[in-house]
CSV table of C-alpha atoms in Angstrom, one decimal:
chain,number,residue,atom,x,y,z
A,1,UNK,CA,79.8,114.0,3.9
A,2,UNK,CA,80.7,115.7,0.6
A,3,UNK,CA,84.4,114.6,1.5
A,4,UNK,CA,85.8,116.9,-2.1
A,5,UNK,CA,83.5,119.7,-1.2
A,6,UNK,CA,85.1,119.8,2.0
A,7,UNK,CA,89.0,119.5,0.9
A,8,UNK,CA,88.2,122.2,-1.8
A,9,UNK,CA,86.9,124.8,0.9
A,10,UNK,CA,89.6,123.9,2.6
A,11,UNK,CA,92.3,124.8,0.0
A,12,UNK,CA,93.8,121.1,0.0
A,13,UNK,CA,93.0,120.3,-3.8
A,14,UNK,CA,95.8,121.8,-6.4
A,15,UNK,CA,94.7,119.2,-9.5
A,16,UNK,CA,92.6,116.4,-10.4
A,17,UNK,CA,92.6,114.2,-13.7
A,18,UNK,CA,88.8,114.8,-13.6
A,19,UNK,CA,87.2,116.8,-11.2
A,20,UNK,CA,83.6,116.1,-12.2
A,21,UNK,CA,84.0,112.4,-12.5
A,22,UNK,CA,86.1,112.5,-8.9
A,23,UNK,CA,83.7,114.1,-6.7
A,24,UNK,CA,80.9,112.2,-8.2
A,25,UNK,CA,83.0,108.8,-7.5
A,26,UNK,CA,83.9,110.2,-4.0
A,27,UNK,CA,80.2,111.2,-3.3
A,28,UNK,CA,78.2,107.8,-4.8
A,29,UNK,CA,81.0,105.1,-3.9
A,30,UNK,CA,83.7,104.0,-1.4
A,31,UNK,CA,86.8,104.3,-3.0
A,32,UNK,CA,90.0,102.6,-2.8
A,33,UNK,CA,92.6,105.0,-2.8
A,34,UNK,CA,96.8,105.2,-2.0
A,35,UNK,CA,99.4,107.7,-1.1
A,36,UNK,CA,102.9,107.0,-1.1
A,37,UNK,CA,105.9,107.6,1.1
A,38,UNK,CA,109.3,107.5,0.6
A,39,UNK,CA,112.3,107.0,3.1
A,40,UNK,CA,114.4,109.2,2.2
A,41,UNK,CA,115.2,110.3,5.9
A,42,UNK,CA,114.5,108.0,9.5
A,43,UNK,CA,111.2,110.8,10.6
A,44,UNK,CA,108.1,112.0,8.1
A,45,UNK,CA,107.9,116.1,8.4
A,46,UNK,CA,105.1,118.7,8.1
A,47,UNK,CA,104.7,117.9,4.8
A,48,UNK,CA,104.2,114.2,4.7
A,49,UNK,CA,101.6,114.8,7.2
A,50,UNK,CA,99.4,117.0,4.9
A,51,UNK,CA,99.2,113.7,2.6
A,52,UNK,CA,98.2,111.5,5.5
A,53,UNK,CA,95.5,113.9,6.8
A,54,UNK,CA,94.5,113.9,3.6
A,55,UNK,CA,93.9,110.1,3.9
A,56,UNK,CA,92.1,110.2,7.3
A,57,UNK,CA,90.0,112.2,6.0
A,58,UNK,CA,89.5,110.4,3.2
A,59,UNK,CA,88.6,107.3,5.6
A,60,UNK,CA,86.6,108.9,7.7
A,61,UNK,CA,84.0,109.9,4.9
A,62,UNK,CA,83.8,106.3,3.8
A,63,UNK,CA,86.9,105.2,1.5
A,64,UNK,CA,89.4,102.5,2.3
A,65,UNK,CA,93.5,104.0,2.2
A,66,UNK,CA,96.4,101.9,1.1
A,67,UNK,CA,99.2,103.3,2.4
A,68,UNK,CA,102.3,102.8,0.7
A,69,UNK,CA,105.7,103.2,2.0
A,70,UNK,CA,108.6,102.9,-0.8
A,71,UNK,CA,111.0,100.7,0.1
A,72,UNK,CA,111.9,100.2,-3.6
A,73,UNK,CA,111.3,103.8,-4.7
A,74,UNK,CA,113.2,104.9,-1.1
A,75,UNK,CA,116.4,103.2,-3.0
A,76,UNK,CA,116.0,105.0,-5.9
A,77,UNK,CA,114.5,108.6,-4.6
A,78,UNK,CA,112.2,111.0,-6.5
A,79,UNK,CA,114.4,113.5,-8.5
A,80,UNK,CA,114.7,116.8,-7.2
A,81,UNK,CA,114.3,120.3,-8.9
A,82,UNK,CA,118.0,121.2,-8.0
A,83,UNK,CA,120.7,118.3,-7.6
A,84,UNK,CA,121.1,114.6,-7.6
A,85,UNK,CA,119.9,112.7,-4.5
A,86,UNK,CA,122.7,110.7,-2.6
A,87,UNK,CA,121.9,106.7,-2.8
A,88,UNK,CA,120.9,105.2,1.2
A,89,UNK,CA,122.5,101.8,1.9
A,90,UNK,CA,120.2,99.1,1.1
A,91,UNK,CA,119.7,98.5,5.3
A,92,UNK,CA,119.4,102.3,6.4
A,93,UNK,CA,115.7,102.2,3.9
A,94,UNK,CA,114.6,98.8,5.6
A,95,UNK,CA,114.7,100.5,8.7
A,96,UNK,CA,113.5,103.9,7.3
A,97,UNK,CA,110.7,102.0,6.1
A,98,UNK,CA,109.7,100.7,9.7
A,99,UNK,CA,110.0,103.9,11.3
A,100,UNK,CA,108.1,105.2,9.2
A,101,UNK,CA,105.2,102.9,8.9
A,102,UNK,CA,104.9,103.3,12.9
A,103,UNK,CA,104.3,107.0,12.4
A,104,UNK,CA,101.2,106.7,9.9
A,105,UNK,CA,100.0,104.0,12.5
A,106,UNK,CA,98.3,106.1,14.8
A,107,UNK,CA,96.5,108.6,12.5
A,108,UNK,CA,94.3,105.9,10.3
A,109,UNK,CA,91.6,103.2,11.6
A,110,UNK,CA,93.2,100.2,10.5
A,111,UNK,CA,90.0,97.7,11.8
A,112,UNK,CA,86.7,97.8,10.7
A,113,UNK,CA,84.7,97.9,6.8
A,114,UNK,CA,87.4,100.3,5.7
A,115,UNK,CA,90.2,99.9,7.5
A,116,UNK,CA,93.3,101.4,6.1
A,117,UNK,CA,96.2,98.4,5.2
A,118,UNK,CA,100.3,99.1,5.2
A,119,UNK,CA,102.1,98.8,1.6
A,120,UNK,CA,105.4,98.0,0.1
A,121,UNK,CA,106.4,98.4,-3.2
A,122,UNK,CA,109.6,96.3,-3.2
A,123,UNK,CA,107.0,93.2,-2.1
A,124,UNK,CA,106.9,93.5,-6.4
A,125,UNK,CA,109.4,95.3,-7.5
A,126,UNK,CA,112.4,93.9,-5.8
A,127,UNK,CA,112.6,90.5,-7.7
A,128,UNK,CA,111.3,91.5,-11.3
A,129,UNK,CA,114.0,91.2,-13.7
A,130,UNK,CA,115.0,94.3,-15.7
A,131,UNK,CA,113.9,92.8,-19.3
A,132,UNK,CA,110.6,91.9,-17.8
A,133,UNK,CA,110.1,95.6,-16.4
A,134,UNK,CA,111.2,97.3,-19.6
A,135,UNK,CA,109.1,95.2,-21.4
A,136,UNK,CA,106.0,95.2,-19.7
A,137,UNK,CA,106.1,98.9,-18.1
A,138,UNK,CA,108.9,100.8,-20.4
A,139,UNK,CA,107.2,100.0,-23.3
A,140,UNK,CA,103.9,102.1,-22.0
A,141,UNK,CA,106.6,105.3,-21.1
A,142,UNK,CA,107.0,108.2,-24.1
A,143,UNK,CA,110.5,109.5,-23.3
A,144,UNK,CA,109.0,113.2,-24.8
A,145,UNK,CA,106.3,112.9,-21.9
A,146,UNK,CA,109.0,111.6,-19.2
A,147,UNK,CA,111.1,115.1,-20.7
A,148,UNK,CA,108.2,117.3,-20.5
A,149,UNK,CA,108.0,116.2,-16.6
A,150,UNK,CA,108.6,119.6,-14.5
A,151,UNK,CA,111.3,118.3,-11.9
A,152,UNK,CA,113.1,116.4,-15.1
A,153,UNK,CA,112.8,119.5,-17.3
A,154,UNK,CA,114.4,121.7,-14.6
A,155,UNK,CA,117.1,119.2,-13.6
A,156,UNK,CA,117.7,118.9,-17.6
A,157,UNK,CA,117.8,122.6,-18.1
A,158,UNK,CA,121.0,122.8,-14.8
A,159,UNK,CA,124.0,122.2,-14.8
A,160,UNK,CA,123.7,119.5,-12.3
A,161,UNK,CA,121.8,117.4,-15.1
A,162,UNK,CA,119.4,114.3,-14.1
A,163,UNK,CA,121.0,110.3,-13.7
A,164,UNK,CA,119.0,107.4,-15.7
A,165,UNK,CA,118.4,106.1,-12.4
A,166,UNK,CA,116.1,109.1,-11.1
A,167,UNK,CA,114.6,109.6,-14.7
A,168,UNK,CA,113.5,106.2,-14.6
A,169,UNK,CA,111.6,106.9,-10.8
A,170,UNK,CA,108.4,107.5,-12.8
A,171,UNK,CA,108.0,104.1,-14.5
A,172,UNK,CA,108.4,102.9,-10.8
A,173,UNK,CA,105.9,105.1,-9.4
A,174,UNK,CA,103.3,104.5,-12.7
A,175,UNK,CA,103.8,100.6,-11.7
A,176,UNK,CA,103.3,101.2,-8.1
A,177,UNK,CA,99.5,102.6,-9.2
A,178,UNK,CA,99.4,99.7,-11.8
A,179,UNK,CA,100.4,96.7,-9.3
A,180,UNK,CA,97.7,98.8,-6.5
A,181,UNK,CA,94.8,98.4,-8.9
A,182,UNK,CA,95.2,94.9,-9.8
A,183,UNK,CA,95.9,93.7,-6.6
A,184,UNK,CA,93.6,95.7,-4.7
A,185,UNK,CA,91.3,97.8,-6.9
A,186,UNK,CA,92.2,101.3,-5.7
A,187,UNK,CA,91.2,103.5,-8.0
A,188,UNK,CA,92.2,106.6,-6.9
A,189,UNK,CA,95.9,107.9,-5.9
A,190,UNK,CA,96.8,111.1,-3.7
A,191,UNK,CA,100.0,112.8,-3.1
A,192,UNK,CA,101.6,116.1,-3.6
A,193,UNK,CA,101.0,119.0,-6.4
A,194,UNK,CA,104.9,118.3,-6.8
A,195,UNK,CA,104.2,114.9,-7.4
A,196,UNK,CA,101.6,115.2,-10.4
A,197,UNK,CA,103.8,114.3,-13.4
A,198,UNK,CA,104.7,111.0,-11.3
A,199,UNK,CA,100.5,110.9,-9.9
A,200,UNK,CA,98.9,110.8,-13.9
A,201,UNK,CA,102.4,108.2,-14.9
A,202,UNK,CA,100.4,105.6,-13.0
A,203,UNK,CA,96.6,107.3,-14.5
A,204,UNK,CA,98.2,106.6,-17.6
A,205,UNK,CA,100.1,103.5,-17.5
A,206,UNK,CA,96.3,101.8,-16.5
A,207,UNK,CA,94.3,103.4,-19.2
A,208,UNK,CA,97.2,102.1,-21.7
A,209,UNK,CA,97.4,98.6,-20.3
A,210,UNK,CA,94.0,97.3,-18.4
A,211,UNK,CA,91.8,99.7,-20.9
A,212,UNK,CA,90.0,102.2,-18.3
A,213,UNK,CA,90.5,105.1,-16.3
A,214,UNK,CA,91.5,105.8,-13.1
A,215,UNK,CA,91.5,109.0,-10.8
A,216,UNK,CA,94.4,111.2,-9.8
A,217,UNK,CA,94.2,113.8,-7.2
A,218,UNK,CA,97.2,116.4,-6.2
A,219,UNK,CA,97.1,118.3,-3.0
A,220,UNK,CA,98.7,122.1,-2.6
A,221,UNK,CA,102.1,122.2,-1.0
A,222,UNK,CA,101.7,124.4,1.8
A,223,UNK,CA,103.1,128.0,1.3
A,224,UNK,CA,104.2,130.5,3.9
A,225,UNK,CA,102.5,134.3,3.2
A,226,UNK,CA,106.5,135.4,3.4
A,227,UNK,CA,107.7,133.0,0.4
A,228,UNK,CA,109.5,131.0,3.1
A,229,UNK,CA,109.4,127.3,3.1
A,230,UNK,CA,106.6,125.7,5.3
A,231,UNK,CA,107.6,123.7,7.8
A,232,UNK,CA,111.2,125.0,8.5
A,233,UNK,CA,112.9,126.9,11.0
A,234,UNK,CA,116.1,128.6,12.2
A,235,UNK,CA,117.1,125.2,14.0
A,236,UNK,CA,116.0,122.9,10.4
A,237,UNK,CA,113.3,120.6,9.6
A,238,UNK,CA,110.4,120.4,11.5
A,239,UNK,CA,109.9,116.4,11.9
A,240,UNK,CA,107.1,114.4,13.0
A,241,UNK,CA,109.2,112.1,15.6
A,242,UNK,CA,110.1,113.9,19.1
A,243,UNK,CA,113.4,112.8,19.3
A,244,UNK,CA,113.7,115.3,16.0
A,245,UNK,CA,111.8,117.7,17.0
A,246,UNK,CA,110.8,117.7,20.4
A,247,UNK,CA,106.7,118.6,21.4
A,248,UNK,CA,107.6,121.5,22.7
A,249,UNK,CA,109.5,122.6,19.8
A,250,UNK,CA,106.5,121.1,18.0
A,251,UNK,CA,104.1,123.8,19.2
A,252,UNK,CA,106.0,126.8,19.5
A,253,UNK,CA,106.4,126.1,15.6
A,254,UNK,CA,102.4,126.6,15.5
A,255,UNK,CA,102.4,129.2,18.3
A,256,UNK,CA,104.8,131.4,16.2
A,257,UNK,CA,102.8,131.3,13.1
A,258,UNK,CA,102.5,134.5,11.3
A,259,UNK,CA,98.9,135.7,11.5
A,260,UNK,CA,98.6,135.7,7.7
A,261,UNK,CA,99.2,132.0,7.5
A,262,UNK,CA,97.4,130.3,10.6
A,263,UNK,CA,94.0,130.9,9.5
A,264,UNK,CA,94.9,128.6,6.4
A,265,UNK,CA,97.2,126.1,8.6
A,266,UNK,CA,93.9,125.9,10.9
A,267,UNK,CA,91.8,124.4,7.9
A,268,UNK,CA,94.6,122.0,6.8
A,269,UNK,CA,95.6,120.3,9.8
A,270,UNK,CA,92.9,120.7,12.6
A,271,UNK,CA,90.0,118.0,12.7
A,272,UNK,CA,87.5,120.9,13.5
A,273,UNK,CA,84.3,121.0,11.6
A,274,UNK,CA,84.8,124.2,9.2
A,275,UNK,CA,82.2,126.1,10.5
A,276,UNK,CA,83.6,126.1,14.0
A,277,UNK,CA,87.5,126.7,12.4
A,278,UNK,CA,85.5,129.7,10.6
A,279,UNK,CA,84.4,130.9,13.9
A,280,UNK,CA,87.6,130.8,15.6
A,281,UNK,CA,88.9,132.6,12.3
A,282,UNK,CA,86.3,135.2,12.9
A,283,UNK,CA,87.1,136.1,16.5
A,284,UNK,CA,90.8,136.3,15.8
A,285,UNK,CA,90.1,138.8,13.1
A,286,UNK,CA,88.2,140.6,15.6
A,287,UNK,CA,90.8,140.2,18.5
A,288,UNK,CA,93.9,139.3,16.5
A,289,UNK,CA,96.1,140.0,20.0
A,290,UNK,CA,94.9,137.2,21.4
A,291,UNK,CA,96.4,135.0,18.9
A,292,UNK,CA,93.6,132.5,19.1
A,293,UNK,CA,93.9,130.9,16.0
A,294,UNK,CA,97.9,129.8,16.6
A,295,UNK,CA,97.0,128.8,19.9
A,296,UNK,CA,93.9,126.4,19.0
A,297,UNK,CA,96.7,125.1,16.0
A,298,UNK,CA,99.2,124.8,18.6
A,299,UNK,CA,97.1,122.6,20.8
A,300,UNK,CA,95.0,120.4,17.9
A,301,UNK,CA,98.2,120.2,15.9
A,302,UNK,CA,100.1,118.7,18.9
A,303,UNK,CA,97.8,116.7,20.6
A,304,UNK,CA,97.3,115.0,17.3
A,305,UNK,CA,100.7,114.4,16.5
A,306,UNK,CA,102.2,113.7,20.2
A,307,UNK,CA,99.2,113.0,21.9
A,308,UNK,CA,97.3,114.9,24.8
A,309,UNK,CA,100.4,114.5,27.6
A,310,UNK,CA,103.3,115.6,25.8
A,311,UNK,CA,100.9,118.5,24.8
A,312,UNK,CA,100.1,119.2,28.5
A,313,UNK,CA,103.6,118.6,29.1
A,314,UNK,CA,104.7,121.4,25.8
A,315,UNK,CA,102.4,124.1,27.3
A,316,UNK,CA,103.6,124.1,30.6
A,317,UNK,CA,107.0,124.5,29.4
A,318,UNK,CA,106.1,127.5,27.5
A,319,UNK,CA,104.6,128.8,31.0
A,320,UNK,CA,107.3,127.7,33.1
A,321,UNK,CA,110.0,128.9,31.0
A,322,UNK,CA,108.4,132.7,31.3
A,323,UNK,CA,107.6,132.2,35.2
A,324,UNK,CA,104.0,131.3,34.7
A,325,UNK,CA,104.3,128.0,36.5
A,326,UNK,CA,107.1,125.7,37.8
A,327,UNK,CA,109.6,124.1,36.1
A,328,UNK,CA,110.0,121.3,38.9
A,329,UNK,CA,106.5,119.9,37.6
A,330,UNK,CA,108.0,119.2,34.1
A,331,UNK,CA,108.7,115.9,32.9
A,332,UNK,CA,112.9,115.3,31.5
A,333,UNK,CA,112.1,115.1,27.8
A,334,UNK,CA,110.1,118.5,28.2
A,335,UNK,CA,112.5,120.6,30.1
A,336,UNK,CA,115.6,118.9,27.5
A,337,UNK,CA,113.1,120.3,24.4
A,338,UNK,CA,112.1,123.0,26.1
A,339,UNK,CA,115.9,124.6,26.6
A,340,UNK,CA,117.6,122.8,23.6
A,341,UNK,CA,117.4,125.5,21.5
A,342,UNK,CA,118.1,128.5,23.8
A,343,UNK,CA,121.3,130.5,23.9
A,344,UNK,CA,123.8,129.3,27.1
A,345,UNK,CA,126.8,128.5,28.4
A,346,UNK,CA,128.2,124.6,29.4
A,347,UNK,CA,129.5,123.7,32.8
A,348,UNK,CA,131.8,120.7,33.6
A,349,UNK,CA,131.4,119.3,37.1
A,350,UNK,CA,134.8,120.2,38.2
A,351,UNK,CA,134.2,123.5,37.5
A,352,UNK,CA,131.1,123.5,39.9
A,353,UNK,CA,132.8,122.4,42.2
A,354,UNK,CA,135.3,124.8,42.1
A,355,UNK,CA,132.8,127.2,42.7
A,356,UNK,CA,131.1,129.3,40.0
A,357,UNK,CA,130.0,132.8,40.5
A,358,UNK,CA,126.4,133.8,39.0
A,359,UNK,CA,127.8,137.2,37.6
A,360,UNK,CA,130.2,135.1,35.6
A,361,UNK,CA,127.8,132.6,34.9
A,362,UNK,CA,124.7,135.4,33.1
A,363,UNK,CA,127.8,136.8,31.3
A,364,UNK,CA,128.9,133.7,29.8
A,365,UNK,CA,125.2,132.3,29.0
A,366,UNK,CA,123.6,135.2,27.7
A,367,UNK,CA,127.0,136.1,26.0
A,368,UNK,CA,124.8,135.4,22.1
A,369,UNK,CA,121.6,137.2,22.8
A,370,UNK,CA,123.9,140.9,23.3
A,371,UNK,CA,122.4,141.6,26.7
A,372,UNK,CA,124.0,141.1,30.4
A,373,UNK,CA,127.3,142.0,28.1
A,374,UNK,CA,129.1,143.1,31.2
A,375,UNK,CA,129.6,142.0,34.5
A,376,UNK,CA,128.1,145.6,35.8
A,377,UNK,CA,124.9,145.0,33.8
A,378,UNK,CA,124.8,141.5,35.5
A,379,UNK,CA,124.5,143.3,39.1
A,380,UNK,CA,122.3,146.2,38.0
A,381,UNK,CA,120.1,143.7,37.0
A,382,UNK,CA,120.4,141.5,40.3
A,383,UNK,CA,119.7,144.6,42.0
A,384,UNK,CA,116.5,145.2,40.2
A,385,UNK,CA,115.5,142.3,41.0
A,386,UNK,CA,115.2,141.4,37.2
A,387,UNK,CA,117.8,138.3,37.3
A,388,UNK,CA,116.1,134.7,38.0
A,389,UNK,CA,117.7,130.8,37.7
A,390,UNK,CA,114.5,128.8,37.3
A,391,UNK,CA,112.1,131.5,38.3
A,392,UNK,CA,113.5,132.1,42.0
A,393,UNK,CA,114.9,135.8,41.9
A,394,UNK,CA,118.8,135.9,41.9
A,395,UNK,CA,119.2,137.9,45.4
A,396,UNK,CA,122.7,138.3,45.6
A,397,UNK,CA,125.6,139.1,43.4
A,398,UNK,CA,128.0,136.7,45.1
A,399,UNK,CA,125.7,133.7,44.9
A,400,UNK,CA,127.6,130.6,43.9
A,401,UNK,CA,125.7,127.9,41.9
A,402,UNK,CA,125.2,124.7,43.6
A,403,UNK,CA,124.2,121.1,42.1
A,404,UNK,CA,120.7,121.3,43.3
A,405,UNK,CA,120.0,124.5,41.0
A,406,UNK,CA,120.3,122.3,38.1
A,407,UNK,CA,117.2,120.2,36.5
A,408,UNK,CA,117.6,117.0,34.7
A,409,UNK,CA,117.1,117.2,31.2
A,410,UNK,CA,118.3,113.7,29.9
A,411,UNK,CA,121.9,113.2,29.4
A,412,UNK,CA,123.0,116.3,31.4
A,413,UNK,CA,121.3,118.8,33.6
A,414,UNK,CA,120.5,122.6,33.3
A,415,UNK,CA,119.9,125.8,34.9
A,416,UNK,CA,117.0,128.4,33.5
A,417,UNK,CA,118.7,131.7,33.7
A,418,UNK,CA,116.1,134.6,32.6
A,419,UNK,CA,116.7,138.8,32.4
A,420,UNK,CA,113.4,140.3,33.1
A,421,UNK,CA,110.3,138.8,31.4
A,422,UNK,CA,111.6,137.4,28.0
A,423,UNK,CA,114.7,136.8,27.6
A,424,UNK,CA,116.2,133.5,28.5
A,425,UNK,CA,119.1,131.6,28.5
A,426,UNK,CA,120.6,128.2,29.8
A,427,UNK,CA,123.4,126.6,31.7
A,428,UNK,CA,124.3,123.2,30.7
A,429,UNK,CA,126.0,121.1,33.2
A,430,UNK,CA,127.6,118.2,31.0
């Protein structure tokens, strides 16, 4: 496999220290490479998980991956382009660390000739003394270069201004790539386009002290066609863990995708061969109603991420929430995903039990999406036989909602309420 070739068609590669000398390397040898992570939050996102498909890749064509995540450079964090990051007790990045190392788990090989290995960079930065590190990594550092770096230069030219402490996150990052070659050989490091000030640091620090060269490789950021920020949405972050961001909530991410950006989200994080991604990308072009290209996303994205049941599980929600198939079938965590975001109302058992009409109860729930405003429209719509609590058609205005109308969803239980085809709603019983 011509493993650069193949990033480069697929718009991954943003930067190289030498592109010639890289693909040849990549082509003719197996490779040691690293990317690192910091723990700068309990759950990797969309982002992170660019870099670590990067990797499998990577692995799969024949090179070994190191993956590194920062508990020492987690205590410091990477500086920002707008303010200063806020300093994580010394326990909440140990456990950050863990949590995070369980997520890259699954997506690497790590048995066989080129099995991927788990790093740390405080197993060699937490006990060296600060003399010995100015000495034998400051002393490699031009303060113009560390100026010239584009998050320091922005944070330099704010208001907010840049601490010593995240100025200095370079010399730890050009060490991390230092300590990686000597220890292990890897000659090759991976991480962001944001991150290529901190990616040619280490490139440099090992000409300067062991004498050679080393490779560097950035990969694009990932760009929404609308200037948006990938990876966000209304409700925040999408993250990688499903008590976060729930598989459901997980795929209707992909399933909403704009129709400009799927085609390139297709290339970047399904497994697909390119020719058959191209052909899927064809017959959307063709077809683009059918939406084929956010629904393949949808399904390879999750199933990677959460595996094939929760997928299953995240699909049949979808269905089931538009009266396409039965909510009964779905698991707890699927139906408490599936509603979590949706407009509603909350019920307190007393209350039930005091009897609560369903005319009061579409008012109150569907109160934020500025339809069923009135108690009127509520029984013009029972009366068109457009009003349904978990797909079963509302057939009476004085219907009072009883216990068994509610679904477990975790901690509490809930009632689908739904006007017409689309628009939904939820009653929470607390």
């Amino acid at each position: 496999m011509d493993i650069f070739s193949d990033l480069v068609k697929r718009e991954l590669v943003a930067q190289t220290t030498d592109e010639d000398a890289l693909h040849k390397a990549l082509s003719e040898e197996s490779l040691k490479f690293y990317v690192g992570f910091d723990p700068t939050a309990p759950s990797l996102h969309m982002g992170n998980l660019v870099q670590i498909l990067v990797a499998r890749r990577l692995q799969a064509a024949g090179h070994t991956p190191y993956m590194l995540v920062g508990g020492a450079t987690g205590l410091i964090g990477d500086p920002r382009m707008t303010s200063e990051r806020s300093l994580n007790p010394r326990d909440v990045v140990e456990g950050w660390v863990e949590k995070i190392r369980a997520q890259i788990q699954p997506f690497l090989d790590f048995e066989g000739p080129n099995a991927a290995t788990m790093v740390n960079n405080y197993d060699w930065t937490g006990d060296i003394s600060v003399l010995d590190f100015l000495r034998d990594v400051g002393k490699h550092f031009s303060v113009n270069r560390m100026l010239a770096k584009e998050a320091v230069s922005a944070r330099l030219n704010s208001d907010a201004g840049i601490s010593f402490t995240e100025f200095a996150y370079q010399l730890l990052q050009g060490n991390d790539y230092l300590e990686l070659y000597r220890r292990y050989g890897i000659t090759l490091q991976t991480g962001g386009s944001d991150q290529w000030g901190n990616l040619t640091s280490g490139a440099d620090l090992i000409r300067r002290v062991e004498r050679t060269s080393v490779h560097a490789m950035s990969i694009k950021l990932i760009t929404k066609a609308d200037g948006t920020k990938f990876g966000k949405t209304e409700t925040g972050t999408v993250w990688l863990d499903p008590t976060l961001t729930s598989p459901y909530a997980f795929s209707q991410f992909w399933l909403n995708t704009a129709d400009a950006d799927a085609p390139g989200y297709l290339k970047v994080f399904s497994l697909r061969e390119l020719d058959e991604i191209n052909d899927i990308i064809e017959q959307f072009k063709e077809a683009p109603h059918t939406r084929l290209v956010q629904k393949t996303l949808a399904r390879d994205v999750t199933e990677l991420v959460h595996g094939k049941e929760a997928t299953d599980q995240a699909f049949a929600a979808a269905d089931a929430l538009f009266g396409r198939g039965e909510l009964t079938e779905l698991d707890e965590p699927t139906i408490a995903g599936a509603t979590s975001a949706l407009p509603g109302t909350d019920i307190d058992s007393a209350a039930l039990a005091a009897g609560v009409n369903v005319v009061d109860l579409f008012v109150d729930a569907f109160a934020q999406t500025g339809q069923l405003k009135s108690k009127g429209e509520v029984r013009k719509a029972i009366q068109q036989g457009g009003a349904y609590i978990n797909n079963v058609k509302v057939e009476s205005e004085d219907h009072v909602m009883t216990a068994d109308q509610f679904l477990p969803a975790g901690d509490h239980a809930v009632a689908l309420l739904r006007r017409g085809k689309k628009t939904l709603a939820v009653a929470c019983l607390r």
